[in-house]
Amino acid sequence: DIQMTQSPSSLSASVGDRVTITCRSSQSISNYLNWYQQKPGKAPKLLIYGASSLQSGVPSRFSGSGSGKEFTLTISNLQPEDFATYHCQQTYSTVLTFGGGTKVEI
Amino acid sequence: EVQLVQSGAEVKKPGATVKMSCKVSGYTFTDYYLQWVQQAPGKGLEWMGLVDPENGETVYAEKFQGRVSMTADKSTDTAYMELSSLRSEDTAVYFCATDLKGVTPRFDYWGQGALVTVSS
């Protein structure tokens, strides 16, 4: 199975900050990488698909980049509602895998 | 409006079987794969497998192979996930999610989750 490693596992930030989360895969996955946001007690929400495509309705302060084995999710101008856990997911192989998650805290 | 409504929380004893449902509405049931994801308390997301409601074909993660069964009923637009030989490590929230066929795979709609507690 393809292993997905996110870093950092948690970070502290302030409103207005620019935050970058990294996701690395154990083998090349082209651009088959999605990002999700999850708040406590809620289901994940799709933010970015295909490494850099913004899901409909997601604010433009979220952006994704990367290809191959290294990807980033950037949140510019962090808002109070952005404090959550972020998960990456590879969909390159039939067996799908998620990263371990990154918790963004105040 | 697309909605996925999952069945309620369950408490099971070790060795038992749990079967949960995911009722979908707002889209053509057979246009999407139905995916299942496990999330243990305080842990990350783990993909369990998928069912294709069109033909019932399934793909399961190796971790759950032999203990999981995913089905879909086209007459009621409902997907089911059954997990057997439950152990304490199966205590988790289970989510269903949709994945539109024919496009870059992504889980765009999710159910609210169903908590399964395995305890003697």
PDB file of N, CA and C in Angstrom, chain A:
ATOM      1  N   ASP A   1       0.832  -1.204   0.000  1.00  0.00           N
ATOM      2  CA  ASP A   1       0.000   0.000   0.000  1.00  0.00           C
ATOM      3  C   ASP A   1       0.866   1.253   0.000  1.00  0.00           C
ATOM      4  N   ILE A   2       0.328   2.308  -0.575  1.00  0.00           N
ATOM      5  CA  ILE A   2       1.036   3.586  -0.594  1.00  0.00           C
ATOM      6  C   ILE A   2       0.870   4.269   0.761  1.00  0.00           C
ATOM      7  N   GLN A   3       1.975   4.615   1.369  1.00  0.00           N
ATOM      8  CA  GLN A   3       1.943   5.289   2.671  1.00  0.00           C
ATOM      9  C   GLN A   3       1.941   6.799   2.472  1.00  0.00           C
ATOM     10  N   MET A   4       1.110   7.472   3.246  1.00  0.00           N
ATOM     11  CA  MET A   4       1.018   8.928   3.185  1.00  0.00           C
ATOM     12  C   MET A   4       1.475   9.495   4.528  1.00  0.00           C
ATOM     13  N   THR A   5       2.413  10.421   4.476  1.00  0.00           N
ATOM     14  CA  THR A   5       2.958  11.009   5.694  1.00  0.00           C
ATOM     15  C   THR A   5       2.724  12.506   5.692  1.00  0.00           C
ATOM     16  N   GLN A   6       2.004  12.974   6.689  1.00  0.00           N
ATOM     17  CA  GLN A   6       1.734  14.412   6.811  1.00  0.00           C
ATOM     18  C   GLN A   6       2.659  15.030   7.844  1.00  0.00           C
ATOM     19  N   SER A   7       3.027  16.274   7.586  1.00  0.00           N
ATOM     20  CA  SER A   7       3.778  17.029   8.571  1.00  0.00           C
ATOM     21  C   SER A   7       3.391  18.499   8.511  1.00  0.00           C
ATOM     22  N   PRO A   8       3.366  19.161   9.692  1.00  0.00           N
ATOM     23  CA  PRO A   8       3.527  18.535  11.001  1.00  0.00           C
ATOM     24  C   PRO A   8       2.263  17.794  11.408  1.00  0.00           C
ATOM     25  N   SER A   9       2.290  17.108  12.536  1.00  0.00           N
ATOM     26  CA  SER A   9       1.078  16.441  13.021  1.00  0.00           C
ATOM     27  C   SER A   9       0.158  17.453  13.705  1.00  0.00           C
ATOM     28  N   SER A  10       0.732  18.538  14.181  1.00  0.00           N
ATOM     29  CA  SER A  10      -0.073  19.622  14.723  1.00  0.00           C
ATOM     30  C   SER A  10       0.714  20.917  14.619  1.00  0.00           C
ATOM     31  N   LEU A  11       0.002  22.004  14.630  1.00  0.00           N
ATOM     32  CA  LEU A  11       0.652  23.310  14.597  1.00  0.00           C
ATOM     33  C   LEU A  11      -0.243  24.335  15.267  1.00  0.00           C
ATOM     34  N   SER A  12       0.393  25.349  15.784  1.00  0.00           N
ATOM     35  CA  SER A  12      -0.331  26.466  16.386  1.00  0.00           C
ATOM     36  C   SER A  12      -0.194  27.677  15.483  1.00  0.00           C
ATOM     37  N   ALA A  13      -1.287  28.365  15.290  1.00  0.00           N
ATOM     38  CA  ALA A  13      -1.272  29.528  14.414  1.00  0.00           C
ATOM     39  C   ALA A  13      -2.266  30.554  14.916  1.00  0.00           C
ATOM     40  N   SER A  14      -2.190  31.718  14.338  1.00  0.00           N
ATOM     41  CA  SER A  14      -3.091  32.805  14.717  1.00  0.00           C
ATOM     42  C   SER A  14      -3.943  33.210  13.538  1.00  0.00           C
ATOM     43  N   VAL A  15      -5.057  33.838  13.835  1.00  0.00           N
ATOM     44  CA  VAL A  15      -5.908  34.363  12.782  1.00  0.00           C
ATOM     45  C   VAL A  15      -5.092  35.320  11.922  1.00  0.00           C
ATOM     46  N   GLY A  16      -5.216  35.150  10.611  1.00  0.00           N
ATOM     47  CA  GLY A  16      -4.478  35.984   9.676  1.00  0.00           C
ATOM     48  C   GLY A  16      -3.170  35.362   9.187  1.00  0.00           C
ATOM     49  N   ASP A  17      -2.728  34.295   9.839  1.00  0.00           N
ATOM     50  CA  ASP A  17      -1.481  33.638   9.443  1.00  0.00           C
ATOM     51  C   ASP A  17      -1.635  32.899   8.119  1.00  0.00           C
ATOM     52  N   ARG A  18      -0.494  32.603   7.531  1.00  0.00           N
ATOM     53  CA  ARG A  18      -0.414  31.714   6.372  1.00  0.00           C
ATOM     54  C   ARG A  18       0.119  30.375   6.890  1.00  0.00           C
ATOM     55  N   VAL A  19      -0.605  29.315   6.578  1.00  0.00           N
ATOM     56  CA  VAL A  19      -0.266  27.988   7.103  1.00  0.00           C
ATOM     57  C   VAL A  19      -0.016  27.043   5.942  1.00  0.00           C
ATOM     58  N   THR A  20       1.040  26.245   6.083  1.00  0.00           N
ATOM     59  CA  THR A  20       1.359  25.256   5.058  1.00  0.00           C
ATOM     60  C   THR A  20       1.486  23.880   5.693  1.00  0.00           C
ATOM     61  N   ILE A  21       0.803  22.926   5.110  1.00  0.00           N
ATOM     62  CA  ILE A  21       0.834  21.529   5.559  1.00  0.00           C
ATOM     63  C   ILE A  21       1.374  20.692   4.409  1.00  0.00           C
ATOM     64  N   THR A  22       2.245  19.765   4.740  1.00  0.00           N
ATOM     65  CA  THR A  22       2.885  18.939   3.724  1.00  0.00           C
ATOM     66  C   THR A  22       2.412  17.496   3.817  1.00  0.00           C
ATOM     67  N   CYS A  23       2.288  16.869   2.680  1.00  0.00           N
ATOM     68  CA  CYS A  23       1.913  15.457   2.596  1.00  0.00           C
ATOM     69  C   CYS A  23       2.882  14.790   1.611  1.00  0.00           C
ATOM     70  N   ARG A  24       3.510  13.719   2.049  1.00  0.00           N
ATOM     71  CA  ARG A  24       4.445  12.988   1.198  1.00  0.00           C
ATOM     72  C   ARG A  24       3.973  11.552   1.024  1.00  0.00           C
ATOM     73  N   SER A  25       4.108  11.044  -0.177  1.00  0.00           N
ATOM     74  CA  SER A  25       3.707   9.675  -0.468  1.00  0.00           C
ATOM     75  C   SER A  25       4.929   8.780  -0.608  1.00  0.00           C
ATOM     76  N   SER A  26       4.743   7.499  -0.359  1.00  0.00           N
ATOM     77  CA  SER A  26       5.858   6.557  -0.397  1.00  0.00           C
ATOM     78  C   SER A  26       6.274   6.216  -1.827  1.00  0.00           C
ATOM     79  N   GLN A  27       5.416   6.541  -2.783  1.00  0.00           N
ATOM     80  CA  GLN A  27       5.768   6.405  -4.192  1.00  0.00           C
ATOM     81  C   GLN A  27       5.026   7.484  -4.969  1.00  0.00           C
ATOM     82  N   SER A  28       5.415   7.687  -6.187  1.00  0.00           N
ATOM     83  CA  SER A  28       4.793   8.739  -6.984  1.00  0.00           C
ATOM     84  C   SER A  28       3.301   8.442  -7.201  1.00  0.00           C
ATOM     85  N   ILE A  29       2.497   9.472  -7.005  1.00  0.00           N
ATOM     86  CA  ILE A  29       1.050   9.330  -7.187  1.00  0.00           C
ATOM     87  C   ILE A  29       0.521  10.357  -8.192  1.00  0.00           C
ATOM     88  N   SER A  30       1.425  10.870  -9.031  1.00  0.00           N
ATOM     89  CA  SER A  30       1.034  11.900 -10.004  1.00  0.00           C
ATOM     90  C   SER A  30       0.327  13.036  -9.246  1.00  0.00           C
ATOM     91  N   ASN A  31      -0.894  13.354  -9.633  1.00  0.00           N
ATOM     92  CA  ASN A  31      -1.634  14.400  -8.912  1.00  0.00           C
ATOM     93  C   ASN A  31      -2.885  13.845  -8.243  1.00  0.00           C
ATOM     94  N   TYR A  32      -2.873  12.550  -7.937  1.00  0.00           N
ATOM     95  CA  TYR A  32      -4.040  11.911  -7.341  1.00  0.00           C
ATOM     96  C   TYR A  32      -4.055  12.112  -5.823  1.00  0.00           C
ATOM     97  N   LEU A  33      -4.228  13.370  -5.430  1.00  0.00           N
ATOM     98  CA  LEU A  33      -4.124  13.737  -4.030  1.00  0.00           C
ATOM     99  C   LEU A  33      -5.270  14.679  -3.666  1.00  0.00           C
ATOM    100  N   ASN A  34      -5.979  14.328  -2.614  1.00  0.00           N
ATOM    101  CA  ASN A  34      -7.088  15.152  -2.126  1.00  0.00           C
ATOM    102  C   ASN A  34      -6.793  15.635  -0.716  1.00  0.00           C
ATOM    103  N   TRP A  35      -7.405  16.756  -0.372  1.00  0.00           N
ATOM    104  CA  TRP A  35      -7.312  17.298   0.983  1.00  0.00           C
ATOM    105  C   TRP A  35      -8.705  17.468   1.558  1.00  0.00           C
ATOM    106  N   TYR A  36      -8.824  17.118   2.833  1.00  0.00           N
ATOM    107  CA  TYR A  36     -10.088  17.237   3.554  1.00  0.00           C
ATOM    108  C   TYR A  36      -9.868  18.018   4.845  1.00  0.00           C
ATOM    109  N   GLN A  37     -10.920  18.694   5.258  1.00  0.00           N
ATOM    110  CA  GLN A  37     -10.937  19.391   6.538  1.00  0.00           C
ATOM    111  C   GLN A  37     -11.939  18.668   7.432  1.00  0.00           C
ATOM    112  N   GLN A  38     -11.585  18.462   8.683  1.00  0.00           N
ATOM    113  CA  GLN A  38     -12.509  17.821   9.612  1.00  0.00           C
ATOM    114  C   GLN A  38     -12.541  18.576  10.933  1.00  0.00           C
ATOM    115  N   LYS A  39     -13.747  18.904  11.362  1.00  0.00           N
ATOM    116  CA  LYS A  39     -13.941  19.538  12.660  1.00  0.00           C
ATOM    117  C   LYS A  39     -14.445  18.493  13.645  1.00  0.00           C
ATOM    118  N   PRO A  40     -14.213  18.715  14.951  1.00  0.00           N
ATOM    119  CA  PRO A  40     -14.573  17.704  15.946  1.00  0.00           C
ATOM    120  C   PRO A  40     -16.030  17.270  15.853  1.00  0.00           C
ATOM    121  N   GLY A  41     -16.235  15.967  15.835  1.00  0.00           N
ATOM    122  CA  GLY A  41     -17.575  15.410  15.816  1.00  0.00           C
ATOM    123  C   GLY A  41     -18.280  15.499  14.477  1.00  0.00           C
ATOM    124  N   LYS A  42     -17.554  15.920  13.446  1.00  0.00           N
ATOM    125  CA  LYS A  42     -18.163  16.078  12.122  1.00  0.00           C
ATOM    126  C   LYS A  42     -17.469  15.200  11.095  1.00  0.00           C
ATOM    127  N   ALA A  43     -18.163  15.014   9.977  1.00  0.00           N
ATOM    128  CA  ALA A  43     -17.557  14.295   8.869  1.00  0.00           C
ATOM    129  C   ALA A  43     -16.521  15.179   8.171  1.00  0.00           C
ATOM    130  N   PRO A  44     -15.548  14.572   7.540  1.00  0.00           N
ATOM    131  CA  PRO A  44     -14.604  15.368   6.738  1.00  0.00           C
ATOM    132  C   PRO A  44     -15.325  16.088   5.602  1.00  0.00           C
ATOM    133  N   LYS A  45     -14.680  17.165   5.157  1.00  0.00           N
ATOM    134  CA  LYS A  45     -15.211  17.967   4.051  1.00  0.00           C
ATOM    135  C   LYS A  45     -14.126  18.084   2.995  1.00  0.00           C
ATOM    136  N   LEU A  46     -14.480  17.810   1.752  1.00  0.00           N
ATOM    137  CA  LEU A  46     -13.511  17.896   0.668  1.00  0.00           C
ATOM    138  C   LEU A  46     -13.144  19.351   0.399  1.00  0.00           C
ATOM    139  N   LEU A  47     -11.829  19.647   0.381  1.00  0.00           N
ATOM    140  CA  LEU A  47     -11.350  20.991   0.078  1.00  0.00           C
ATOM    141  C   LEU A  47     -10.736  21.066  -1.318  1.00  0.00           C
ATOM    142  N   ILE A  48      -9.808  20.158  -1.562  1.00  0.00           N
ATOM    143  CA  ILE A  48      -8.988  20.171  -2.774  1.00  0.00           C
ATOM    144  C   ILE A  48      -8.970  18.765  -3.348  1.00  0.00           C
ATOM    145  N   TYR A  49      -9.119  18.648  -4.668  1.00  0.00           N
ATOM    146  CA  TYR A  49      -8.969  17.363  -5.325  1.00  0.00           C
ATOM    147  C   TYR A  49      -8.003  17.503  -6.488  1.00  0.00           C
ATOM    148  N   GLY A  50      -7.446  16.385  -6.894  1.00  0.00           N
ATOM    149  CA  GLY A  50      -6.475  16.434  -7.988  1.00  0.00           C
ATOM    150  C   GLY A  50      -5.292  17.327  -7.669  1.00  0.00           C
ATOM    151  N   ALA A  51      -4.922  17.347  -6.418  1.00  0.00           N
ATOM    152  CA  ALA A  51      -3.770  18.101  -5.878  1.00  0.00           C
ATOM    153  C   ALA A  51      -3.973  19.610  -5.822  1.00  0.00           C
ATOM    154  N   SER A  52      -4.698  20.186  -6.782  1.00  0.00           N
ATOM    155  CA  SER A  52      -4.759  21.650  -6.825  1.00  0.00           C
ATOM    156  C   SER A  52      -6.114  22.225  -7.214  1.00  0.00           C
ATOM    157  N   SER A  53      -7.102  21.396  -7.456  1.00  0.00           N
ATOM    158  CA  SER A  53      -8.422  21.894  -7.852  1.00  0.00           C
ATOM    159  C   SER A  53      -9.273  22.155  -6.618  1.00  0.00           C
ATOM    160  N   LEU A  54      -9.807  23.364  -6.555  1.00  0.00           N
ATOM    161  CA  LEU A  54     -10.612  23.769  -5.400  1.00  0.00           C
ATOM    162  C   LEU A  54     -12.026  23.231  -5.550  1.00  0.00           C
ATOM    163  N   GLN A  55     -12.499  22.520  -4.541  1.00  0.00           N
ATOM    164  CA  GLN A  55     -13.871  22.021  -4.567  1.00  0.00           C
ATOM    165  C   GLN A  55     -14.838  23.212  -4.552  1.00  0.00           C
ATOM    166  N   SER A  56     -15.939  23.060  -5.240  1.00  0.00           N
ATOM    167  CA  SER A  56     -16.954  24.104  -5.302  1.00  0.00           C
ATOM    168  C   SER A  56     -17.384  24.532  -3.894  1.00  0.00           C
ATOM    169  N   GLY A  57     -17.431  25.833  -3.683  1.00  0.00           N
ATOM    170  CA  GLY A  57     -17.889  26.371  -2.408  1.00  0.00           C
ATOM    171  C   GLY A  57     -16.802  26.559  -1.373  1.00  0.00           C
ATOM    172  N   VAL A  58     -15.610  26.093  -1.653  1.00  0.00           N
ATOM    173  CA  VAL A  58     -14.493  26.226  -0.701  1.00  0.00           C
ATOM    174  C   VAL A  58     -13.821  27.587  -0.921  1.00  0.00           C
ATOM    175  N   PRO A  59     -13.569  28.315   0.148  1.00  0.00           N
ATOM    176  CA  PRO A  59     -12.955  29.647   0.000  1.00  0.00           C
ATOM    177  C   PRO A  59     -11.612  29.595  -0.706  1.00  0.00           C
ATOM    178  N   SER A  60     -11.320  30.645  -1.447  1.00  0.00           N
ATOM    179  CA  SER A  60     -10.101  30.686  -2.254  1.00  0.00           C
ATOM    180  C   SER A  60      -8.832  30.835  -1.424  1.00  0.00           C
ATOM    181  N   ARG A  61      -8.947  31.048  -0.116  1.00  0.00           N
ATOM    182  CA  ARG A  61      -7.745  31.104   0.726  1.00  0.00           C
ATOM    183  C   ARG A  61      -7.101  29.715   0.877  1.00  0.00           C
ATOM    184  N   PHE A  62      -7.841  28.687   0.487  1.00  0.00           N
ATOM    185  CA  PHE A  62      -7.286  27.333   0.473  1.00  0.00           C
ATOM    186  C   PHE A  62      -6.696  27.056  -0.912  1.00  0.00           C
ATOM    187  N   SER A  63      -5.501  26.521  -0.934  1.00  0.00           N
ATOM    188  CA  SER A  63      -4.899  26.141  -2.204  1.00  0.00           C
ATOM    189  C   SER A  63      -4.026  24.904  -2.000  1.00  0.00           C
ATOM    190  N   GLY A  64      -3.902  24.146  -3.069  1.00  0.00           N
ATOM    191  CA  GLY A  64      -3.075  22.954  -3.029  1.00  0.00           C
ATOM    192  C   GLY A  64      -2.095  22.960  -4.181  1.00  0.00           C
ATOM    193  N   SER A  65      -0.956  22.313  -3.946  1.00  0.00           N
ATOM    194  CA  SER A  65       0.047  22.224  -4.999  1.00  0.00           C
ATOM    195  C   SER A  65       0.831  20.931  -4.831  1.00  0.00           C
ATOM    196  N   GLY A  66       1.625  20.642  -5.861  1.00  0.00           N
ATOM    197  CA  GLY A  66       2.485  19.478  -5.811  1.00  0.00           C
ATOM    198  C   GLY A  66       2.114  18.425  -6.824  1.00  0.00           C
ATOM    199  N   SER A  67       3.035  17.505  -7.022  1.00  0.00           N
ATOM    200  CA  SER A  67       2.810  16.343  -7.876  1.00  0.00           C
ATOM    201  C   SER A  67       3.917  15.340  -7.583  1.00  0.00           C
ATOM    202  N   GLY A  68       3.687  14.122  -8.003  1.00  0.00           N
ATOM    203  CA  GLY A  68       4.692  13.105  -7.734  1.00  0.00           C
ATOM    204  C   GLY A  68       4.585  12.570  -6.316  1.00  0.00           C
ATOM    205  N   LYS A  69       5.482  12.996  -5.447  1.00  0.00           N
ATOM    206  CA  LYS A  69       5.528  12.460  -4.088  1.00  0.00           C
ATOM    207  C   LYS A  69       5.370  13.517  -2.996  1.00  0.00           C
ATOM    208  N   GLU A  70       5.345  14.798  -3.370  1.00  0.00           N
ATOM    209  CA  GLU A  70       5.252  15.835  -2.346  1.00  0.00           C
ATOM    210  C   GLU A  70       4.176  16.851  -2.691  1.00  0.00           C
ATOM    211  N   PHE A  71       3.355  17.130  -1.693  1.00  0.00           N
ATOM    212  CA  PHE A  71       2.189  18.001  -1.884  1.00  0.00           C
ATOM    213  C   PHE A  71       2.053  18.936  -0.699  1.00  0.00           C
ATOM    214  N   THR A  72       1.447  20.093  -0.966  1.00  0.00           N
ATOM    215  CA  THR A  72       1.201  21.034   0.119  1.00  0.00           C
ATOM    216  C   THR A  72      -0.216  21.575   0.044  1.00  0.00           C
ATOM    217  N   LEU A  73      -0.749  21.821   1.217  1.00  0.00           N
ATOM    218  CA  LEU A  73      -2.003  22.552   1.375  1.00  0.00           C
ATOM    219  C   LEU A  73      -1.637  23.859   2.053  1.00  0.00           C
ATOM    220  N   THR A  74      -2.046  24.947   1.465  1.00  0.00           N
ATOM    221  CA  THR A  74      -1.773  26.266   2.027  1.00  0.00           C
ATOM    222  C   THR A  74      -3.078  26.953   2.362  1.00  0.00           C
ATOM    223  N   ILE A  75      -3.136  27.504   3.551  1.00  0.00           N
ATOM    224  CA  ILE A  75      -4.273  28.326   3.959  1.00  0.00           C
ATOM    225  C   ILE A  75      -3.711  29.724   4.170  1.00  0.00           C
ATOM    226  N   SER A  76      -4.124  30.634   3.335  1.00  0.00           N
ATOM    227  CA  SER A  76      -3.655  32.012   3.497  1.00  0.00           C
ATOM    228  C   SER A  76      -4.693  32.765   4.316  1.00  0.00           C
ATOM    229  N   ASN A  77      -4.250  33.701   5.116  1.00  0.00           N
ATOM    230  CA  ASN A  77      -5.165  34.501   5.924  1.00  0.00           C
ATOM    231  C   ASN A  77      -6.107  33.612   6.738  1.00  0.00           C
ATOM    232  N   LEU A  78      -5.534  32.822   7.627  1.00  0.00           N
ATOM    233  CA  LEU A  78      -6.261  31.859   8.455  1.00  0.00           C
ATOM    234  C   LEU A  78      -7.422  32.518   9.185  1.00  0.00           C
ATOM    235  N   GLN A  79      -8.582  31.896   9.089  1.00  0.00           N
ATOM    236  CA  GLN A  79      -9.792  32.407   9.720  1.00  0.00           C
ATOM    237  C   GLN A  79     -10.181  31.539  10.926  1.00  0.00           C
ATOM    238  N   PRO A  80     -10.979  32.080  11.834  1.00  0.00           N
ATOM    239  CA  PRO A  80     -11.350  31.284  13.033  1.00  0.00           C
ATOM    240  C   PRO A  80     -11.974  29.936  12.698  1.00  0.00           C
ATOM    241  N   GLU A  81     -12.739  29.892  11.620  1.00  0.00           N
ATOM    242  CA  GLU A  81     -13.415  28.644  11.247  1.00  0.00           C
ATOM    243  C   GLU A  81     -12.474  27.620  10.610  1.00  0.00           C
ATOM    244  N   ASP A  82     -11.226  27.998  10.395  1.00  0.00           N
ATOM    245  CA  ASP A  82     -10.259  27.087   9.769  1.00  0.00           C
ATOM    246  C   ASP A  82      -9.532  26.217  10.779  1.00  0.00           C
ATOM    247  N   PHE A  83      -9.745  26.475  12.056  1.00  0.00           N
ATOM    248  CA  PHE A  83      -9.095  25.644  13.063  1.00  0.00           C
ATOM    249  C   PHE A  83      -9.788  24.283  13.075  1.00  0.00           C
ATOM    250  N   ALA A  84      -9.036  23.275  12.659  1.00  0.00           N
ATOM    251  CA  ALA A  84      -9.591  21.955  12.375  1.00  0.00           C
ATOM    252  C   ALA A  84      -8.429  21.003  12.118  1.00  0.00           C
ATOM    253  N   THR A  85      -8.775  19.764  11.787  1.00  0.00           N
ATOM    254  CA  THR A  85      -7.771  18.790  11.380  1.00  0.00           C
ATOM    255  C   THR A  85      -7.863  18.587   9.878  1.00  0.00           C
ATOM    256  N   TYR A  86      -6.703  18.513   9.237  1.00  0.00           N
ATOM    257  CA  TYR A  86      -6.634  18.377   7.785  1.00  0.00           C
ATOM    258  C   TYR A  86      -6.010  17.034   7.429  1.00  0.00           C
ATOM    259  N   HIS A  87      -6.645  16.362   6.476  1.00  0.00           N
ATOM    260  CA  HIS A  87      -6.203  15.035   6.059  1.00  0.00           C
ATOM    261  C   HIS A  87      -5.897  15.036   4.569  1.00  0.00           C
ATOM    262  N   CYS A  88      -4.789  14.405   4.187  1.00  0.00           N
ATOM    263  CA  CYS A  88      -4.561  14.174   2.767  1.00  0.00           C
ATOM    264  C   CYS A  88      -4.959  12.734   2.444  1.00  0.00           C
ATOM    265  N   GLN A  89      -5.218  12.490   1.176  1.00  0.00           N
ATOM    266  CA  GLN A  89      -5.661  11.166   0.714  1.00  0.00           C
ATOM    267  C   GLN A  89      -5.120  10.935  -0.689  1.00  0.00           C
ATOM    268  N   GLN A  90      -4.522   9.781  -0.909  1.00  0.00           N
ATOM    269  CA  GLN A  90      -4.107   9.449  -2.269  1.00  0.00           C
ATOM    270  C   GLN A  90      -5.152   8.536  -2.894  1.00  0.00           C
ATOM    271  N   THR A  91      -5.416   8.781  -4.161  1.00  0.00           N
ATOM    272  CA  THR A  91      -6.372   7.966  -4.904  1.00  0.00           C
ATOM    273  C   THR A  91      -5.728   7.392  -6.159  1.00  0.00           C
ATOM    274  N   TYR A  92      -4.409   7.305  -6.138  1.00  0.00           N
ATOM    275  CA  TYR A  92      -3.660   6.778  -7.291  1.00  0.00           C
ATOM    276  C   TYR A  92      -3.855   5.272  -7.431  1.00  0.00           C
ATOM    277  N   SER A  93      -3.821   4.592  -6.289  1.00  0.00           N
ATOM    278  CA  SER A  93      -3.958   3.135  -6.331  1.00  0.00           C
ATOM    279  C   SER A  93      -5.380   2.721  -5.983  1.00  0.00           C
ATOM    280  N   THR A  94      -5.718   1.506  -6.308  1.00  0.00           N
ATOM    281  CA  THR A  94      -7.048   0.975  -5.986  1.00  0.00           C
ATOM    282  C   THR A  94      -7.275   0.980  -4.479  1.00  0.00           C
ATOM    283  N   VAL A  95      -6.215   0.709  -3.742  1.00  0.00           N
ATOM    284  CA  VAL A  95      -6.275   0.780  -2.279  1.00  0.00           C
ATOM    285  C   VAL A  95      -5.985   2.223  -1.876  1.00  0.00           C
ATOM    286  N   LEU A  96      -7.010   2.879  -1.382  1.00  0.00           N
ATOM    287  CA  LEU A  96      -6.874   4.293  -1.027  1.00  0.00           C
ATOM    288  C   LEU A  96      -6.277   4.424   0.371  1.00  0.00           C
ATOM    289  N   THR A  97      -5.475   5.455   0.584  1.00  0.00           N
ATOM    290  CA  THR A  97      -4.892   5.671   1.906  1.00  0.00           C
ATOM    291  C   THR A  97      -4.911   7.147   2.251  1.00  0.00           C
ATOM    292  N   PHE A  98      -5.013   7.410   3.554  1.00  0.00           N
ATOM    293  CA  PHE A  98      -5.014   8.754   4.097  1.00  0.00           C
ATOM    294  C   PHE A  98      -3.712   8.994   4.862  1.00  0.00           C
ATOM    295  N   GLY A  99      -3.367  10.255   4.974  1.00  0.00           N
ATOM    296  CA  GLY A  99      -2.295  10.642   5.869  1.00  0.00           C
ATOM    297  C   GLY A  99      -2.811  10.624   7.301  1.00  0.00           C
ATOM    298  N   GLY A 100      -1.912  10.856   8.244  1.00  0.00           N
ATOM    299  CA  GLY A 100      -2.278  10.778   9.654  1.00  0.00           C
ATOM    300  C   GLY A 100      -3.015  11.985  10.198  1.00  0.00           C
ATOM    301  N   GLY A 101      -3.084  13.039   9.412  1.00  0.00           N
ATOM    302  CA  GLY A 101      -3.810  14.229   9.841  1.00  0.00           C
ATOM    303  C   GLY A 101      -2.903  15.294  10.433  1.00  0.00           C
ATOM    304  N   THR A 102      -3.297  16.551  10.271  1.00  0.00           N
ATOM    305  CA  THR A 102      -2.603  17.699  10.864  1.00  0.00           C
ATOM    306  C   THR A 102      -3.634  18.553  11.571  1.00  0.00           C
ATOM    307  N   LYS A 103      -3.456  18.722  12.862  1.00  0.00           N
ATOM    308  CA  LYS A 103      -4.389  19.523  13.636  1.00  0.00           C
ATOM    309  C   LYS A 103      -3.880  20.954  13.689  1.00  0.00           C
ATOM    310  N   VAL A 104      -4.698  21.877  13.247  1.00  0.00           N
ATOM    311  CA  VAL A 104      -4.367  23.303  13.271  1.00  0.00           C
ATOM    312  C   VAL A 104      -5.090  23.920  14.464  1.00  0.00           C
ATOM    313  N   GLU A 105      -4.291  24.387  15.410  1.00  0.00           N
ATOM    314  CA  GLU A 105      -4.840  24.919  16.653  1.00  0.00           C
ATOM    315  C   GLU A 105      -4.533  26.399  16.791  1.00  0.00           C
ATOM    316  N   ILE A 106      -5.301  27.031  17.611  1.00  0.00           N
ATOM    317  CA  ILE A 106      -5.054  28.448  17.895  1.00  0.00           C
ATOM    318  C   ILE A 106      -3.809  28.576  18.755  1.00  0.00           C
TER     319      ILE A 106
END
